[in-house]
mmCIF file of C-alpha atoms in Angstrom:
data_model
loop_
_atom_site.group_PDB
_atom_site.id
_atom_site.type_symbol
_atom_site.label_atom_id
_atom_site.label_comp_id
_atom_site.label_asym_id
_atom_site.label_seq_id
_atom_site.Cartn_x
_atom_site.Cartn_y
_atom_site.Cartn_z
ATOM 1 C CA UNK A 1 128.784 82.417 50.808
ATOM 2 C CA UNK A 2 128.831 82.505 54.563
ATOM 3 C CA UNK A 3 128.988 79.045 56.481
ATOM 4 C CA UNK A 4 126.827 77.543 58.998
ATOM 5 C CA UNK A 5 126.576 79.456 62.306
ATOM 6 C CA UNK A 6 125.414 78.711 65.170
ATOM 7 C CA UNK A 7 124.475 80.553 68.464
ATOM 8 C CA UNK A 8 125.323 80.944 71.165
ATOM 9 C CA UNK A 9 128.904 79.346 70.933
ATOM 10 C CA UNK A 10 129.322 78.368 74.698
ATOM 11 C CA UNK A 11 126.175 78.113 77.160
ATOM 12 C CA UNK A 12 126.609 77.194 81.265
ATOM 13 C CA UNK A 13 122.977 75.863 82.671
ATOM 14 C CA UNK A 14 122.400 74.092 85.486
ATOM 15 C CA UNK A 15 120.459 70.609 86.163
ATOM 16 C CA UNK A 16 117.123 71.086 85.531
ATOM 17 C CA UNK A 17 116.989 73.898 83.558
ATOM 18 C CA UNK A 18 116.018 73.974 79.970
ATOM 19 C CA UNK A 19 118.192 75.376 76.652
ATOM 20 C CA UNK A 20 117.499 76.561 73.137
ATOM 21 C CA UNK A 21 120.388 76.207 70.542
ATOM 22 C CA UNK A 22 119.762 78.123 67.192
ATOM 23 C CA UNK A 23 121.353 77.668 63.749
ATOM 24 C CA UNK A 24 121.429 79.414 60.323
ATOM 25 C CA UNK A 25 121.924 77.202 57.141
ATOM 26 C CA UNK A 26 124.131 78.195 54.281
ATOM 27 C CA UNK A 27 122.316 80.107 52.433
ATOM 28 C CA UNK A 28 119.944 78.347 49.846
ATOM 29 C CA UNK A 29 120.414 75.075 51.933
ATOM 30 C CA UNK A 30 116.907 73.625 53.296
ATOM 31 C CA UNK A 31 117.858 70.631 55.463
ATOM 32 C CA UNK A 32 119.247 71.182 58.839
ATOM 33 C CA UNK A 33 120.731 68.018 60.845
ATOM 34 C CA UNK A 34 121.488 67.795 64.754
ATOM 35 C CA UNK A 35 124.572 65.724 66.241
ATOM 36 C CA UNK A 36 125.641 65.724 70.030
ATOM 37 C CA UNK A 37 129.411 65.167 69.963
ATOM 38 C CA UNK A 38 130.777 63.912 73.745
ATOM 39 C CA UNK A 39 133.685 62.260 74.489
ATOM 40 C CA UNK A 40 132.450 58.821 75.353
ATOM 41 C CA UNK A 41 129.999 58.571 72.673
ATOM 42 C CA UNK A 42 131.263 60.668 69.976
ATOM 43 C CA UNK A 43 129.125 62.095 67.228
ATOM 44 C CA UNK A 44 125.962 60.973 67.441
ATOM 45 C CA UNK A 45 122.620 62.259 65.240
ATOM 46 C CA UNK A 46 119.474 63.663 66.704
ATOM 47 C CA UNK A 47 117.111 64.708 64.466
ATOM 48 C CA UNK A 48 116.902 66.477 60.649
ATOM 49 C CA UNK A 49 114.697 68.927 59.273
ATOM 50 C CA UNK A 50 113.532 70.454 56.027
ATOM 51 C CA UNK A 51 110.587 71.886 54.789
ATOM 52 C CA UNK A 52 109.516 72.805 58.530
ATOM 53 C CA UNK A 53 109.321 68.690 59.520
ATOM 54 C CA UNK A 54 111.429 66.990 61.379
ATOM 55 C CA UNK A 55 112.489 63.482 58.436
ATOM 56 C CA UNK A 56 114.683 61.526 60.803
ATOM 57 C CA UNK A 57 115.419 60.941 64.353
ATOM 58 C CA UNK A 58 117.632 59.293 66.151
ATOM 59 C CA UNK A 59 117.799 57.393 69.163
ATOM 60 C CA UNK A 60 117.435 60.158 71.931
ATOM 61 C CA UNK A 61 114.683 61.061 74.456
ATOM 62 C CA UNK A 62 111.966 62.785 74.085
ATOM 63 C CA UNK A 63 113.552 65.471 76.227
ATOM 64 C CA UNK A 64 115.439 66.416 73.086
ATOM 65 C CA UNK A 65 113.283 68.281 70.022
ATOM 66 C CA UNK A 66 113.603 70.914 67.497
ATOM 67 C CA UNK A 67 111.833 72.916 65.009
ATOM 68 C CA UNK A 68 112.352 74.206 61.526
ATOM 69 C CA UNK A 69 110.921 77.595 60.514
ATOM 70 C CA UNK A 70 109.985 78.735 57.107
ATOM 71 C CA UNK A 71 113.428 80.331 56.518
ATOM 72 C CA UNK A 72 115.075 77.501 57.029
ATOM 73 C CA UNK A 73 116.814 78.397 60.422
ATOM 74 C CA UNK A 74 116.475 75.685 62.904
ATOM 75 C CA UNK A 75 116.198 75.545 66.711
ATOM 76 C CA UNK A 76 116.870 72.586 69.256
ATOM 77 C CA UNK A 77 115.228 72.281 72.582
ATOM 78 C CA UNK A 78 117.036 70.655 75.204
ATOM 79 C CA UNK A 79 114.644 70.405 78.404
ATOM 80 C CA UNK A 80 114.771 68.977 82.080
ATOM 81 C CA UNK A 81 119.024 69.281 80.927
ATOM 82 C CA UNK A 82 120.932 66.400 82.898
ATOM 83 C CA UNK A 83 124.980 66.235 83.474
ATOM 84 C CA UNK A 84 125.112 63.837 81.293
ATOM 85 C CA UNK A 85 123.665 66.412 78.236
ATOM 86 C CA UNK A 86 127.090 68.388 78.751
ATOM 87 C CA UNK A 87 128.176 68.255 74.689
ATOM 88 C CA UNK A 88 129.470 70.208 71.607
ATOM 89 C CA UNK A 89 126.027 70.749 69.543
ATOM 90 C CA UNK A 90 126.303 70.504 66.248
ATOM 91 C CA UNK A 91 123.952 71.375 63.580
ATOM 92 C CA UNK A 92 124.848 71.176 59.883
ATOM 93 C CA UNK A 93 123.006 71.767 56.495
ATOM 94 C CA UNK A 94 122.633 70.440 53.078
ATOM 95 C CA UNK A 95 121.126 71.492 49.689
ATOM 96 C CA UNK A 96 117.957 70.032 48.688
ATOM 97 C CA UNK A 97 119.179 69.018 45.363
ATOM 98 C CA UNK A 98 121.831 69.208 42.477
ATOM 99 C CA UNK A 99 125.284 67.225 42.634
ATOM 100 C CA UNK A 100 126.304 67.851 46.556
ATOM 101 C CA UNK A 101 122.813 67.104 48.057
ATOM 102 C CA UNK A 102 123.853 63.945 50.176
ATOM 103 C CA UNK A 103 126.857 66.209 51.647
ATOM 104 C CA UNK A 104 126.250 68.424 55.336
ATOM 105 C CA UNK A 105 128.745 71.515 56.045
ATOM 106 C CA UNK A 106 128.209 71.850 59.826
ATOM 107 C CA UNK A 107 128.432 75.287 61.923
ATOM 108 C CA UNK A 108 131.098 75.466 64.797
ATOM 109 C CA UNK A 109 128.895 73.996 67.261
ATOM 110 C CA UNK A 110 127.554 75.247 70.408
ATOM 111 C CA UNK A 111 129.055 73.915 73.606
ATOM 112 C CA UNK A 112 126.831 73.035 76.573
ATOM 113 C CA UNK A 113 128.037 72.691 80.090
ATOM 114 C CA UNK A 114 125.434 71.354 82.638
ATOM 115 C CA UNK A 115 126.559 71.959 86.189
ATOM 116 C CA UNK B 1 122.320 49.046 61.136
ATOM 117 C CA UNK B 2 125.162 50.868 59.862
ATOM 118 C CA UNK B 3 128.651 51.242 61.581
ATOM 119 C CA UNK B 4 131.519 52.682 60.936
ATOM 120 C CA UNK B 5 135.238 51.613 62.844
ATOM 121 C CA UNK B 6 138.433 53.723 62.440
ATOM 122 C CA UNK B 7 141.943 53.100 64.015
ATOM 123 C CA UNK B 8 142.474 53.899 67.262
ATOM 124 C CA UNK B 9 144.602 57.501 67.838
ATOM 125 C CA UNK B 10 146.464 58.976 68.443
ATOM 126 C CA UNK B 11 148.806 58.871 65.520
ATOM 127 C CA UNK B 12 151.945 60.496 65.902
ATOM 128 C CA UNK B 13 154.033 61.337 62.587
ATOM 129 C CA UNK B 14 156.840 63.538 61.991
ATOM 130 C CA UNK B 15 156.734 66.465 59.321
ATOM 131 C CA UNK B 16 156.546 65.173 55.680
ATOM 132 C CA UNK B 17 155.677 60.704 56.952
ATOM 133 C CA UNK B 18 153.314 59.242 55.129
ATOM 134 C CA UNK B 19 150.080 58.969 56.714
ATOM 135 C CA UNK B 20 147.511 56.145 56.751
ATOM 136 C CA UNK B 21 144.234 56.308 58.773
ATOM 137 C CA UNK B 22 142.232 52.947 58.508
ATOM 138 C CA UNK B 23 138.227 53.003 58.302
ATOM 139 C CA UNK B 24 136.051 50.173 57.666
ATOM 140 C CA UNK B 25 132.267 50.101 57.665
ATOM 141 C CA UNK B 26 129.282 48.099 57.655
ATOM 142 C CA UNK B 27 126.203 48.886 55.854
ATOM 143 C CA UNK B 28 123.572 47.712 53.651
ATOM 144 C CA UNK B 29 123.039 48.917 50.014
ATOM 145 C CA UNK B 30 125.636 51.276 48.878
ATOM 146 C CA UNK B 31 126.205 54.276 51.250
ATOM 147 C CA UNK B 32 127.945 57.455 50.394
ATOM 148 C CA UNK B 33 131.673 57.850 52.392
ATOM 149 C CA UNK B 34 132.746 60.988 53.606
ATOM 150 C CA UNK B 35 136.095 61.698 55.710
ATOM 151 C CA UNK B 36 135.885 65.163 57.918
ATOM 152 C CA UNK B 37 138.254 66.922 59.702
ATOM 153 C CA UNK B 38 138.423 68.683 63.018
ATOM 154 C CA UNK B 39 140.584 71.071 64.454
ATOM 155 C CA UNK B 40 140.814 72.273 67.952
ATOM 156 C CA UNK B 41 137.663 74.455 69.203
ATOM 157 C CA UNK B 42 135.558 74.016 65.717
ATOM 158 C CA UNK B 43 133.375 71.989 63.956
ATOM 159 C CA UNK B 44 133.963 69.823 61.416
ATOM 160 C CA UNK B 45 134.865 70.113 57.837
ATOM 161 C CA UNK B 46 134.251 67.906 55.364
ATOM 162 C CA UNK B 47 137.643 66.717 53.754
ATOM 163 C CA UNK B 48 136.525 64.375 51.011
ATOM 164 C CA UNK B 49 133.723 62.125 49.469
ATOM 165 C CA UNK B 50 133.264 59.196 47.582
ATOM 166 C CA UNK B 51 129.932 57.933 46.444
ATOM 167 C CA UNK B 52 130.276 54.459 44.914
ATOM 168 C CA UNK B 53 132.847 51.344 44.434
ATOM 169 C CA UNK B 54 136.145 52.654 43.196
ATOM 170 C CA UNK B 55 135.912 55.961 43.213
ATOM 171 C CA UNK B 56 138.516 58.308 44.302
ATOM 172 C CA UNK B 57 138.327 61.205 46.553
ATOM 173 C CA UNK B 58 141.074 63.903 46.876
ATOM 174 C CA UNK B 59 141.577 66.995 48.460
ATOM 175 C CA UNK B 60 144.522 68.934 49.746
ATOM 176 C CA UNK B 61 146.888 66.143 49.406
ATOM 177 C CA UNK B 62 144.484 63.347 51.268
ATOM 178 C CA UNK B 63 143.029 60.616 49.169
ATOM 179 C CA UNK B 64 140.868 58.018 50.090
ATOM 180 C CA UNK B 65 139.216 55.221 47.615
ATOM 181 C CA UNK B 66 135.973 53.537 48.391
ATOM 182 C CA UNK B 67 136.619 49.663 48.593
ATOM 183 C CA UNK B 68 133.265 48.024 48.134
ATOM 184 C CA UNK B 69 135.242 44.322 48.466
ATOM 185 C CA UNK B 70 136.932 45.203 51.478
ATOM 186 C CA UNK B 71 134.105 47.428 52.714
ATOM 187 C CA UNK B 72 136.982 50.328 53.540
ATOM 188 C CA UNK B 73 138.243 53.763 52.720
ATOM 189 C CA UNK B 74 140.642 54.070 54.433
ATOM 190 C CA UNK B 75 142.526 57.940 54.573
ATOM 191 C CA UNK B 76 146.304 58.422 53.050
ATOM 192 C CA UNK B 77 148.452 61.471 52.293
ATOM 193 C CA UNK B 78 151.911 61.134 51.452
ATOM 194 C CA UNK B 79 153.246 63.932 53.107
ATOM 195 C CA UNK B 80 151.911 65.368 55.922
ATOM 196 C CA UNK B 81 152.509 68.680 57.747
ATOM 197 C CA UNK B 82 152.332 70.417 61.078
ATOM 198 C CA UNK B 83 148.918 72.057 60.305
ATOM 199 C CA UNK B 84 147.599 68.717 59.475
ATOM 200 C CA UNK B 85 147.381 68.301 63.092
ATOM 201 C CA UNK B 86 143.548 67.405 64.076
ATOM 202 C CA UNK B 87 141.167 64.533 64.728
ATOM 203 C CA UNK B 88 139.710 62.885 61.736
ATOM 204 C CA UNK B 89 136.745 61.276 61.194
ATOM 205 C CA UNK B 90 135.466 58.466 58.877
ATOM 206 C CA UNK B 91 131.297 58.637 57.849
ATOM 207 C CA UNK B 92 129.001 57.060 56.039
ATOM 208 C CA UNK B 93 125.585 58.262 54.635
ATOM 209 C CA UNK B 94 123.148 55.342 53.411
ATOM 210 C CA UNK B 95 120.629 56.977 51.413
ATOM 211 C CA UNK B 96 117.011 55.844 52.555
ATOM 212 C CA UNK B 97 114.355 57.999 51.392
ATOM 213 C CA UNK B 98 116.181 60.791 51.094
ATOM 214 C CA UNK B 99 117.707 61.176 54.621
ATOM 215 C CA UNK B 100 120.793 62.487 54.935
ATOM 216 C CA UNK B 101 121.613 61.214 58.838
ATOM 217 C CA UNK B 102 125.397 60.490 59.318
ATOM 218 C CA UNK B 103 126.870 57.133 61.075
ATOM 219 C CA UNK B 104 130.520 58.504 62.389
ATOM 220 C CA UNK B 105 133.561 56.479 63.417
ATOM 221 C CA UNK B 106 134.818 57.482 66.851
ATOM 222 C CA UNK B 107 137.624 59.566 65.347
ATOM 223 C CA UNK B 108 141.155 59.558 65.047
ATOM 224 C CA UNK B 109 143.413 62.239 66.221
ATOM 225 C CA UNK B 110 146.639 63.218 64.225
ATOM 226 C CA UNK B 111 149.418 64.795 65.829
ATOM 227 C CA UNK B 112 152.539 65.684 63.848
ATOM 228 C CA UNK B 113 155.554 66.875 64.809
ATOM 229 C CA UNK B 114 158.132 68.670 63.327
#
């Protein structure tokens, strides 16, 4: 079963600008999850998905959003991007149900560089 | 809210030590523990779970038992090699309605040498 992937794997933007970050689940798995991973803050969540509605956010601007379509694929929005948004993305996905429903397998991330 | 507080890295071992990577955490009700792993330019993988007091998780060599009197689960392997090599990191999952949000330690890098 193929893994978590993510596109694109490296983005440069500039200040200002805005970005899209997409990600496919593992096939069959209807929650996607959002973490920003930096070095001074570390892995931190921004927002889950399933069923096409976002179920939890955490504590991040509204500059920061996402979507869910009906295939389960998931897109973040990343708009008016600041220096300080510079990150790995990272999305990851769980099954709905059965024994390993509380566990996320995450994609390889996207990186973001904000000049 | 929840928290989660690993050792401070890096940890430098030489091929075949025994390896201990401390996590503690802070949470109410009984969260689900997870260590994950991450090597250089990827994401990360999960390593191994435990979801309630005393139970055991293994895989590849690491273990890890969830401590509910200690609040801990703390990472061990008794022999570690050169490909173990990586930053790990210590999570907790408290299940509230079905969310599945992750609190993450700040990570703790491995480096061994051979």
């Amino acid at each position: 079963k193929a893994g978590v992937t993510q596109t694109p794997r490296y983005l440069i933007k500039t200040r200002g600008q805005q970005v899209t970050l997409s990600c496919s689940p593992i096939s069959g798995h209807r929650s996607v999850s959002w973490y920003q991973q930096t070095p001074g803050q570390g892995l931190q969540f921004l927002f889950e998905y399933f069923s096409e509605t976002q179920r939890n956010k955490g504590n991040f601007p509204g500059r920061f959003s996402g979507r869910q379509f009906s295939n389960s694929r998931s897109e973040m929005n990343v708009s008016t991007l600041e220096l300080g948004d510079s990150a790995l993305y990272l999305c990851a996905s769980s099954p709905m149900d059965g024994p390993s429903s509380y566990e996320q397998y995450f994609g390889p991330g996207t990186r973001l560089t904000v000049t | 809210g929840n928290s989660v507080t690993q050792m401070e890295g890096p940890v430098t071992l030489s091929e075949e030590a025994f390896l201990t990577i401390n996590c503690t955490y802070t949470a109410t009700g009984y969260p689900s523990l997870f260590w994950y792993v991450q090597y250089p330019g990827e994401g990360l993988q999960l390593l191994l779970k435990a979801t309630k007091a005393d139970d055991k998780g293994s895989n590849k060599g690491f273990e890890a038992t969830y401590r509910k009197e200690t609040t801990s689960f703390h990472l061990e392997k008794g022999s570690v090699q050169v490909s173990d090599s990586a930053v790990y990191f210590c999570a907790l999952r408290r299940y509230h309605e079905g969310r599945r949000a992750l609190t993450f330690g700040s990570g703790t890098r491995l480096q061994v040498q051979p």
